[in-house]
mmCIF file of C-alpha atoms in Angstrom:
data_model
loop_
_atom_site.group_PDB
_atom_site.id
_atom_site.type_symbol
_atom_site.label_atom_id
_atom_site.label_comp_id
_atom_site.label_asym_id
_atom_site.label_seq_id
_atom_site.Cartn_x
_atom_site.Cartn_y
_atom_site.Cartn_z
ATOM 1 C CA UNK A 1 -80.955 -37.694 -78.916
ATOM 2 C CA UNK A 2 -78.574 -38.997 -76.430
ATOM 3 C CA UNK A 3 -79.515 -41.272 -74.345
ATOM 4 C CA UNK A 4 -77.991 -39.239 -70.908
ATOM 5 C CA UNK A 5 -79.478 -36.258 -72.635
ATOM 6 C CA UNK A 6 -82.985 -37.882 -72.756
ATOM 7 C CA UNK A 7 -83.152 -39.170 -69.258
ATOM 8 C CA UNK A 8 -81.724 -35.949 -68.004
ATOM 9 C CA UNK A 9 -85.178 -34.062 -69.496
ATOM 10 C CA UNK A 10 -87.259 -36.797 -68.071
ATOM 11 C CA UNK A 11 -85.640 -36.038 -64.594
ATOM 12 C CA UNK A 12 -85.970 -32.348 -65.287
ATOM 13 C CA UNK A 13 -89.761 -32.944 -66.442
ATOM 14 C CA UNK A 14 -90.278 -35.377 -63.416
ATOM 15 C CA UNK A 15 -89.174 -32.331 -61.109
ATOM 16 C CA UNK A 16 -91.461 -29.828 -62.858
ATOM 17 C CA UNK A 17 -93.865 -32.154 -62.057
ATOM 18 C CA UNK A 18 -93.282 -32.394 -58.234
ATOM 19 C CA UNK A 19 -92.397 -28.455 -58.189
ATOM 20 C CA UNK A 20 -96.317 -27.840 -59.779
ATOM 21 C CA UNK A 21 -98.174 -30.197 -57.648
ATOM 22 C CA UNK A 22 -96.795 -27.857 -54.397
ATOM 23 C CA UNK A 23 -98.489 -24.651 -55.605
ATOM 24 C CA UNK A 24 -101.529 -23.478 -53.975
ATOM 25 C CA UNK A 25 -104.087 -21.157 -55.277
ATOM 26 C CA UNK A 26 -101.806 -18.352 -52.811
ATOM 27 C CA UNK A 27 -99.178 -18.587 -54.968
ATOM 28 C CA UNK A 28 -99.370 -15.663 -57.797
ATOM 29 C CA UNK A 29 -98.133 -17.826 -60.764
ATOM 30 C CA UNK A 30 -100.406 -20.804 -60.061
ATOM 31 C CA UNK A 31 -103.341 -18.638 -58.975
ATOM 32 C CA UNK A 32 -102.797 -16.769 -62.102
ATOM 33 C CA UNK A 33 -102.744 -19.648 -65.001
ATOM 34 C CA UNK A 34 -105.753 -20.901 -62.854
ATOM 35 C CA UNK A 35 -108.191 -18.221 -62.485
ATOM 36 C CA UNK A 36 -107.563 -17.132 -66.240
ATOM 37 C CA UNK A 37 -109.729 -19.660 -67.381
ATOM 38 C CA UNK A 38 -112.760 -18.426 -67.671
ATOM 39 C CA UNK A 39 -114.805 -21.467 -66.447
ATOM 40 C CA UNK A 40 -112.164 -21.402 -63.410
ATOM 41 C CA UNK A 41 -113.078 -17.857 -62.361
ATOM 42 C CA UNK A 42 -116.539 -17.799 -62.965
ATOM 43 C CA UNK A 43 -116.634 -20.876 -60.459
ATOM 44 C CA UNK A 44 -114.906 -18.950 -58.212
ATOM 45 C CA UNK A 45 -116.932 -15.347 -58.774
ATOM 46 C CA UNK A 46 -120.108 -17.661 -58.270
ATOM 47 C CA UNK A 47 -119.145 -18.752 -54.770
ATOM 48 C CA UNK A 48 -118.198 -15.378 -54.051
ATOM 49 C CA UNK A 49 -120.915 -13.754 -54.952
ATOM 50 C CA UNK A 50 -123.507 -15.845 -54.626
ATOM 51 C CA UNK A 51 -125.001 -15.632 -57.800
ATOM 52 C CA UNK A 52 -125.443 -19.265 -59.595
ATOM 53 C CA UNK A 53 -125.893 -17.818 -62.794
ATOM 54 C CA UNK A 54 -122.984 -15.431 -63.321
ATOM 55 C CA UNK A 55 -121.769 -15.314 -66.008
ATOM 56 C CA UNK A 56 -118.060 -14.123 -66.746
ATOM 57 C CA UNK A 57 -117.530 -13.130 -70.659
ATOM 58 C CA UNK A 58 -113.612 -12.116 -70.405
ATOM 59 C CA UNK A 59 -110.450 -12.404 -68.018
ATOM 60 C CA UNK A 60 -107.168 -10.814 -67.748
ATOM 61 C CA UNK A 61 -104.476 -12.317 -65.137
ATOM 62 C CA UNK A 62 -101.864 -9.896 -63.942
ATOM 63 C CA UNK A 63 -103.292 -6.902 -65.308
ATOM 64 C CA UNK A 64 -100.929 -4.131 -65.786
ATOM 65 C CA UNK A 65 -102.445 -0.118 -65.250
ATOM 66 C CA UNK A 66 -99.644 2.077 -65.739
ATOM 67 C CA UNK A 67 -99.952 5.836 -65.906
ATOM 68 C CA UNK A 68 -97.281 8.489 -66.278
ATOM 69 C CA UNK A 69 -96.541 9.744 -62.712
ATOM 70 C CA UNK A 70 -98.609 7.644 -60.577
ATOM 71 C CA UNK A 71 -97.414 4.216 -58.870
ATOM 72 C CA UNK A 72 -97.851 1.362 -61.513
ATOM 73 C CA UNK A 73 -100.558 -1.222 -60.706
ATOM 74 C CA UNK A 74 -101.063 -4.644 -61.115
ATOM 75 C CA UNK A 75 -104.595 -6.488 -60.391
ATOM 76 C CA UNK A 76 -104.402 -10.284 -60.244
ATOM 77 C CA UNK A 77 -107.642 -11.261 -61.690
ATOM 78 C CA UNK A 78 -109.834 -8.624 -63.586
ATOM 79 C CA UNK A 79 -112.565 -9.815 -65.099
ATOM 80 C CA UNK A 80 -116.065 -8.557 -66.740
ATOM 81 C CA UNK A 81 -119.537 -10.486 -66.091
ATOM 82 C CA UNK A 82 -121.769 -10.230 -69.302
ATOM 83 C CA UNK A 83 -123.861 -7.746 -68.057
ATOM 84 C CA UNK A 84 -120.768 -5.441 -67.569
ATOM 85 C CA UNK A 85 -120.083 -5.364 -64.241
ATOM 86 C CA UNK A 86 -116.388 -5.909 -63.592
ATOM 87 C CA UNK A 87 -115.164 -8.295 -60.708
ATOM 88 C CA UNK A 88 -111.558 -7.976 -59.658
ATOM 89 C CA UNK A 89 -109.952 -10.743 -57.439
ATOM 90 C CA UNK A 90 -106.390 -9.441 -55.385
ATOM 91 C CA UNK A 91 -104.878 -12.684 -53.544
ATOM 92 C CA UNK A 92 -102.221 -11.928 -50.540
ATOM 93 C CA UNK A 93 -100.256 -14.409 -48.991
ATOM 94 C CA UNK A 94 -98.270 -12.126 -46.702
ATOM 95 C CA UNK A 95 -99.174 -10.031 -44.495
ATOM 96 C CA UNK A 96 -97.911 -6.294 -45.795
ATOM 97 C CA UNK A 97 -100.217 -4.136 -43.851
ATOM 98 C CA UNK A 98 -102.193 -1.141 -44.753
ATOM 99 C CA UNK A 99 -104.900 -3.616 -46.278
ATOM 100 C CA UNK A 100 -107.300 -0.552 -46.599
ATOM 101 C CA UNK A 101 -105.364 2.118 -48.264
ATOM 102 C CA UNK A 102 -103.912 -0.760 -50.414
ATOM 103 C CA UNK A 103 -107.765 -1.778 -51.939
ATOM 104 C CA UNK A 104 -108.007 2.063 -51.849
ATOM 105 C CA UNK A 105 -105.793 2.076 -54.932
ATOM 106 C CA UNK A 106 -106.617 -0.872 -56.451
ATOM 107 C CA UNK A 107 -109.879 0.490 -56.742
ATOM 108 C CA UNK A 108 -109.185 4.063 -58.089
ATOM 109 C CA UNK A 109 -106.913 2.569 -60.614
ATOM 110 C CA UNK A 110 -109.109 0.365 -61.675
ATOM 111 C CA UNK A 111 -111.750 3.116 -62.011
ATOM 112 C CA UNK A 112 -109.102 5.325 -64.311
ATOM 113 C CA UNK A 113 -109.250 2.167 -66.959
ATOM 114 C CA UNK A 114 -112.954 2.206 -67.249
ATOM 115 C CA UNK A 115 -113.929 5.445 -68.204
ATOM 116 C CA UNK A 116 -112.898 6.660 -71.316
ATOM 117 C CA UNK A 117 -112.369 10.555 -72.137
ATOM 118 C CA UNK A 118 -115.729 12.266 -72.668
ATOM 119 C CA UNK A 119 -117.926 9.851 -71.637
ATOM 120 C CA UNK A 120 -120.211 10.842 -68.919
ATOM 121 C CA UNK A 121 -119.928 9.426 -65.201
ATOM 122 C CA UNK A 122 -122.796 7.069 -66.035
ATOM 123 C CA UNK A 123 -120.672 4.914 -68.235
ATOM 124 C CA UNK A 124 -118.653 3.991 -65.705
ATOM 125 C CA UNK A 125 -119.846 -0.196 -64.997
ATOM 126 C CA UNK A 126 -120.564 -1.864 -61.650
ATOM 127 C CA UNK A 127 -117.146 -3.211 -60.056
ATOM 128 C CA UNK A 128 -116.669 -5.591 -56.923
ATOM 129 C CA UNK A 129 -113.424 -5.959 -55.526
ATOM 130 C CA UNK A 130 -112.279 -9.305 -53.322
ATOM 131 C CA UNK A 131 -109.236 -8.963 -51.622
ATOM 132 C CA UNK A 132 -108.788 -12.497 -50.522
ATOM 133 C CA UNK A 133 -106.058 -13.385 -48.003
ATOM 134 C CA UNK A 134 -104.630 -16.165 -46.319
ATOM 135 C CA UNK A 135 -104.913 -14.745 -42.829
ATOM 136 C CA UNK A 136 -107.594 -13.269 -40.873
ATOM 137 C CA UNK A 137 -106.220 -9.649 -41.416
ATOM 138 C CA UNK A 138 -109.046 -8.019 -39.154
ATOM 139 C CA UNK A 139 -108.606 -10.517 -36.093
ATOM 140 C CA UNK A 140 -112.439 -10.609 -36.293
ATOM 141 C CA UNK A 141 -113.275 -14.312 -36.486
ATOM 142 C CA UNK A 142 -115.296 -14.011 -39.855
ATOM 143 C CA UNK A 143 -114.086 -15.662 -43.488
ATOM 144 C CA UNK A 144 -115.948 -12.651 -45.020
ATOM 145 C CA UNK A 145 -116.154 -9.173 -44.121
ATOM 146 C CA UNK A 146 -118.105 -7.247 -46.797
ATOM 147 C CA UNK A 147 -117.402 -3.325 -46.538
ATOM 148 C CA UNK A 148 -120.858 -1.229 -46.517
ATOM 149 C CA UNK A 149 -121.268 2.723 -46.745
ATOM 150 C CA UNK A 150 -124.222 4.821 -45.437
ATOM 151 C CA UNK A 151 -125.271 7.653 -45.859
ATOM 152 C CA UNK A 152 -125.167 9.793 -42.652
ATOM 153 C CA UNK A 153 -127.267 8.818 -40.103
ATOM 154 C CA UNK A 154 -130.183 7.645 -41.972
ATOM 155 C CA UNK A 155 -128.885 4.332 -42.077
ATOM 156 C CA UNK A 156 -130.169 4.191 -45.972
ATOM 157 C CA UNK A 157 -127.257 2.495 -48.263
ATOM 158 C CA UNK A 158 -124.835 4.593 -50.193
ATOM 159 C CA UNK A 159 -124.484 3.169 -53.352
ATOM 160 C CA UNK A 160 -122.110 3.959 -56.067
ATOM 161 C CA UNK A 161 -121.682 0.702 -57.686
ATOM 162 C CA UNK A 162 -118.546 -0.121 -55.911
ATOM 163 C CA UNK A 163 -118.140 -3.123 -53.201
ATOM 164 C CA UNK A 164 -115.172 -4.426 -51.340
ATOM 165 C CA UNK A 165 -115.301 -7.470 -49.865
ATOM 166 C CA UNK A 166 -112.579 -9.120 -47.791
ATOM 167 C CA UNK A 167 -112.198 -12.738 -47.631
ATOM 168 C CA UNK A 168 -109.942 -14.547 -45.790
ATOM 169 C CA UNK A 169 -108.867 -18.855 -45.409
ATOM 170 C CA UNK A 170 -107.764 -18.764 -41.613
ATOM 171 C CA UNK A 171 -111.993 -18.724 -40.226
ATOM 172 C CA UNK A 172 -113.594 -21.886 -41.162
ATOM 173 C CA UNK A 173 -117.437 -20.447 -40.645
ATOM 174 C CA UNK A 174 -118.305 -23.977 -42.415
ATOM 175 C CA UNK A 175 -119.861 -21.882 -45.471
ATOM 176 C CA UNK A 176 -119.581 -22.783 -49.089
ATOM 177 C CA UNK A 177 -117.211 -19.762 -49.251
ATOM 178 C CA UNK A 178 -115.370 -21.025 -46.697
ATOM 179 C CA UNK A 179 -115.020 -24.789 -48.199
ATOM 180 C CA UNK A 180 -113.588 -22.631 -51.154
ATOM 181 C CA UNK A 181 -110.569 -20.657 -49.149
ATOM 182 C CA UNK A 182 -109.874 -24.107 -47.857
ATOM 183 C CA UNK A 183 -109.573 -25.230 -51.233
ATOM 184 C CA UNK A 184 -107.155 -22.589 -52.241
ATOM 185 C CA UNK A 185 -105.646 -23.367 -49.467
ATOM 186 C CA UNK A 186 -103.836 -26.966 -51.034
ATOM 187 C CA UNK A 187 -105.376 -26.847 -54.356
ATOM 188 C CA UNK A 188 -105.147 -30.329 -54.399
ATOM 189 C CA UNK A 189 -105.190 -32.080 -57.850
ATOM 190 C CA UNK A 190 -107.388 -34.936 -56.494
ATOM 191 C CA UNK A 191 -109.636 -32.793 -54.954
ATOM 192 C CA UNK A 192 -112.612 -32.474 -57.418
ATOM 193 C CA UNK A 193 -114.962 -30.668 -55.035
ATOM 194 C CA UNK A 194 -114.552 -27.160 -56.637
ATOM 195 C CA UNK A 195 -116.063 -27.835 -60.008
ATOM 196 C CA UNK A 196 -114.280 -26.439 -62.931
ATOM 197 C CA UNK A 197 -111.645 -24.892 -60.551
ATOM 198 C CA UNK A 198 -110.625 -28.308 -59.607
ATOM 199 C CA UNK A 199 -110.915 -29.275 -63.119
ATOM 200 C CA UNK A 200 -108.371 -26.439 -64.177
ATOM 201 C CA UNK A 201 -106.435 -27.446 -61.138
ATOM 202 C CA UNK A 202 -105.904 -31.234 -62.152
ATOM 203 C CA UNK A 203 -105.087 -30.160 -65.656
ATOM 204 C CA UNK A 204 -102.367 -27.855 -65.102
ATOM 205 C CA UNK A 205 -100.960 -29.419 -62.403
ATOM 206 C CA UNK A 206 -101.262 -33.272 -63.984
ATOM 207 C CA UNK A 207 -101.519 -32.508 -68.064
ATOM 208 C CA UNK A 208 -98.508 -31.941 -70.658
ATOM 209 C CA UNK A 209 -100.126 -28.990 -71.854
ATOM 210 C CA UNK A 210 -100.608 -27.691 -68.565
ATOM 211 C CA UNK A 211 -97.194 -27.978 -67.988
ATOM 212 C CA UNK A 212 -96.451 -25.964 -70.965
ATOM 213 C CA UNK A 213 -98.778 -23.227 -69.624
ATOM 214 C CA UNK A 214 -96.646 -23.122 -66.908
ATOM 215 C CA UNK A 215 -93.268 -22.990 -68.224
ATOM 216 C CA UNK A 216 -95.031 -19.564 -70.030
ATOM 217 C CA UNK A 217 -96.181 -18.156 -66.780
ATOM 218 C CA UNK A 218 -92.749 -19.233 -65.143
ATOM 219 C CA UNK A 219 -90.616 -16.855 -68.038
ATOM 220 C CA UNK A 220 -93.054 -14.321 -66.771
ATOM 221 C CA UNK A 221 -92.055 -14.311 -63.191
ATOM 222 C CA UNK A 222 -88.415 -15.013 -64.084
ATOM 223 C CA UNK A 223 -88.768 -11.628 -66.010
ATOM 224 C CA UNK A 224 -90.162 -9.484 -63.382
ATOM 225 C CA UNK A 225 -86.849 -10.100 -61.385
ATOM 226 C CA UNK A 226 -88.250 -12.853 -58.961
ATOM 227 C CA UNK A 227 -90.533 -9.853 -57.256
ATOM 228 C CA UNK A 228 -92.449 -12.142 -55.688
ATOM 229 C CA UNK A 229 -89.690 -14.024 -53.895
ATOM 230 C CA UNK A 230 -92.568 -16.348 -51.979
ATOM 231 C CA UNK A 231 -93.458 -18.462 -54.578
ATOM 232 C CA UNK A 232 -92.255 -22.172 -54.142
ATOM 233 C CA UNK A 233 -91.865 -22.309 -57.477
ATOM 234 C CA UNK A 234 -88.360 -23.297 -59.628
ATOM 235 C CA UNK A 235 -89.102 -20.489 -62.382
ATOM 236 C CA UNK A 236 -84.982 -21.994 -64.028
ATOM 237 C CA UNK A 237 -86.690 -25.340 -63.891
ATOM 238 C CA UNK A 238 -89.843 -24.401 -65.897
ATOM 239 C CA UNK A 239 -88.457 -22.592 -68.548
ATOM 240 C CA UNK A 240 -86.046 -25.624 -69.278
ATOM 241 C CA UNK A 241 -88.906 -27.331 -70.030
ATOM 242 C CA UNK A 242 -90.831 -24.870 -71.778
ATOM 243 C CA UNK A 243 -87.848 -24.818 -74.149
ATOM 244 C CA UNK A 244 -87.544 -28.813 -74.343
ATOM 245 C CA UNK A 245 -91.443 -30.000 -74.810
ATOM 246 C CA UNK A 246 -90.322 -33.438 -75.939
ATOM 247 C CA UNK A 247 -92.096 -35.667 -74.265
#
């Protein structure tokens, strides 16, 4: 190799590098090579939840539903627990508006995936839904505002094994979920407070191999037309390197 040749990929690596360590957890690339770990999310679905021992068996990133006539979906994080019930994570940066009727759809498209034809209504698994953004959408001065239904007046729960919870990084209530939002807030590769979120964190953004999962989810983005015009992100840059992994 030629010696201008080789120093130009170290610059271009070098770059990578710098371009990587910027990303935050708000950033749909980054968020989604992080969160599909499994260890990653189910650190994160813990803290959500509140449940120490979940237990996450598989996770898609970027899930694709598309049906024939209806607008095509995409869910950032959909994952299953091992006692079936499904957990899906939606992460928005910008402010779009129409925050309900958008979780509105999420949620009845991902209810069309999990029942199959001819099998009864009781099939259909548990599924919690955290829309997490970076703003305080609802003005209300809480980092989580979990949505509850009731029946009538009788002020008796309405359950039908769906729950949408908002969560947001603006309100610091000084809870462990808030601590969390701040994290994905810099996702800071020295910052090993988050467990094996940091630990996923550090490798991708610090790791040759991690580098290499990036220059994958870079073609990605590159491929869907730059839809997500937000992220920091050189996707040019990272495929360049995912095609010279030389060093």
């Amino acid at each position: 190799m030629k010696e201008n040749e080789k120093q130009s990929r170290i610059l271009e690596r070098e770059k990578l590098i710098e371009e990587v360590k910027k990303l935050t957890l708000f950033d749909d690339v980054f968020m989604s090579a992080v969160l599909e770990d499994i260890p990653a999310c189910q650190h994160v679905l813990r803290i959500l939840t509140g449940i120490s021992d979940l237990s996450i068996r598989t996770v898609k990133s970027q899930y694709h539903i598309t049906k024939l006539v209806s607008k095509r979906s995409r869910l950032d994080i959909f994952a299953e627990s091992t006692d079936n019930h499904i957990y899906i994570i939606e992460v928005q940066k910008e402010d779009k508006g129409n925050h309900s009727k958008r979780v509105r759809y999420y949620r009845a498209m991902a209810d069309s995936e999990l029942l199959r034809r001819g099998e009864s209504y009781e099939k259909i698994p548990k599924c919690s839904l955290f829309y997490i953004s970076e703003t305080d959408i609802w003005n209300r001065g809480s980092t989580v505002y979990p949505i509850y239904k009731y029946l009538g007046n009788t002020g008796e729960e309405y359950e039908d094994g769906q729950h949408i919870i908002f969560v947001n990084a603006e309100v610091d209530d000084y809870t462990e979920i808030a601590e969390l939002m701040k994290y994905f807030k810099t996702a800071d590769a020295e910052d090993d407070s988050q467990g094996a979120l940091s630990k996923r964190v550090r490798f991708l953004k610090g790791e040759k191999k991690g580098l290499d999962i990036m220059s994958n989810f870079g073609e990605k983005g590159r491929g869907k037309g730059r839809e997500k015009s937000r992220e920091k992100i050189d996707f040019g840059l990272i495929e360049s390197w995912g095609r010279n992994q030389s060093y």
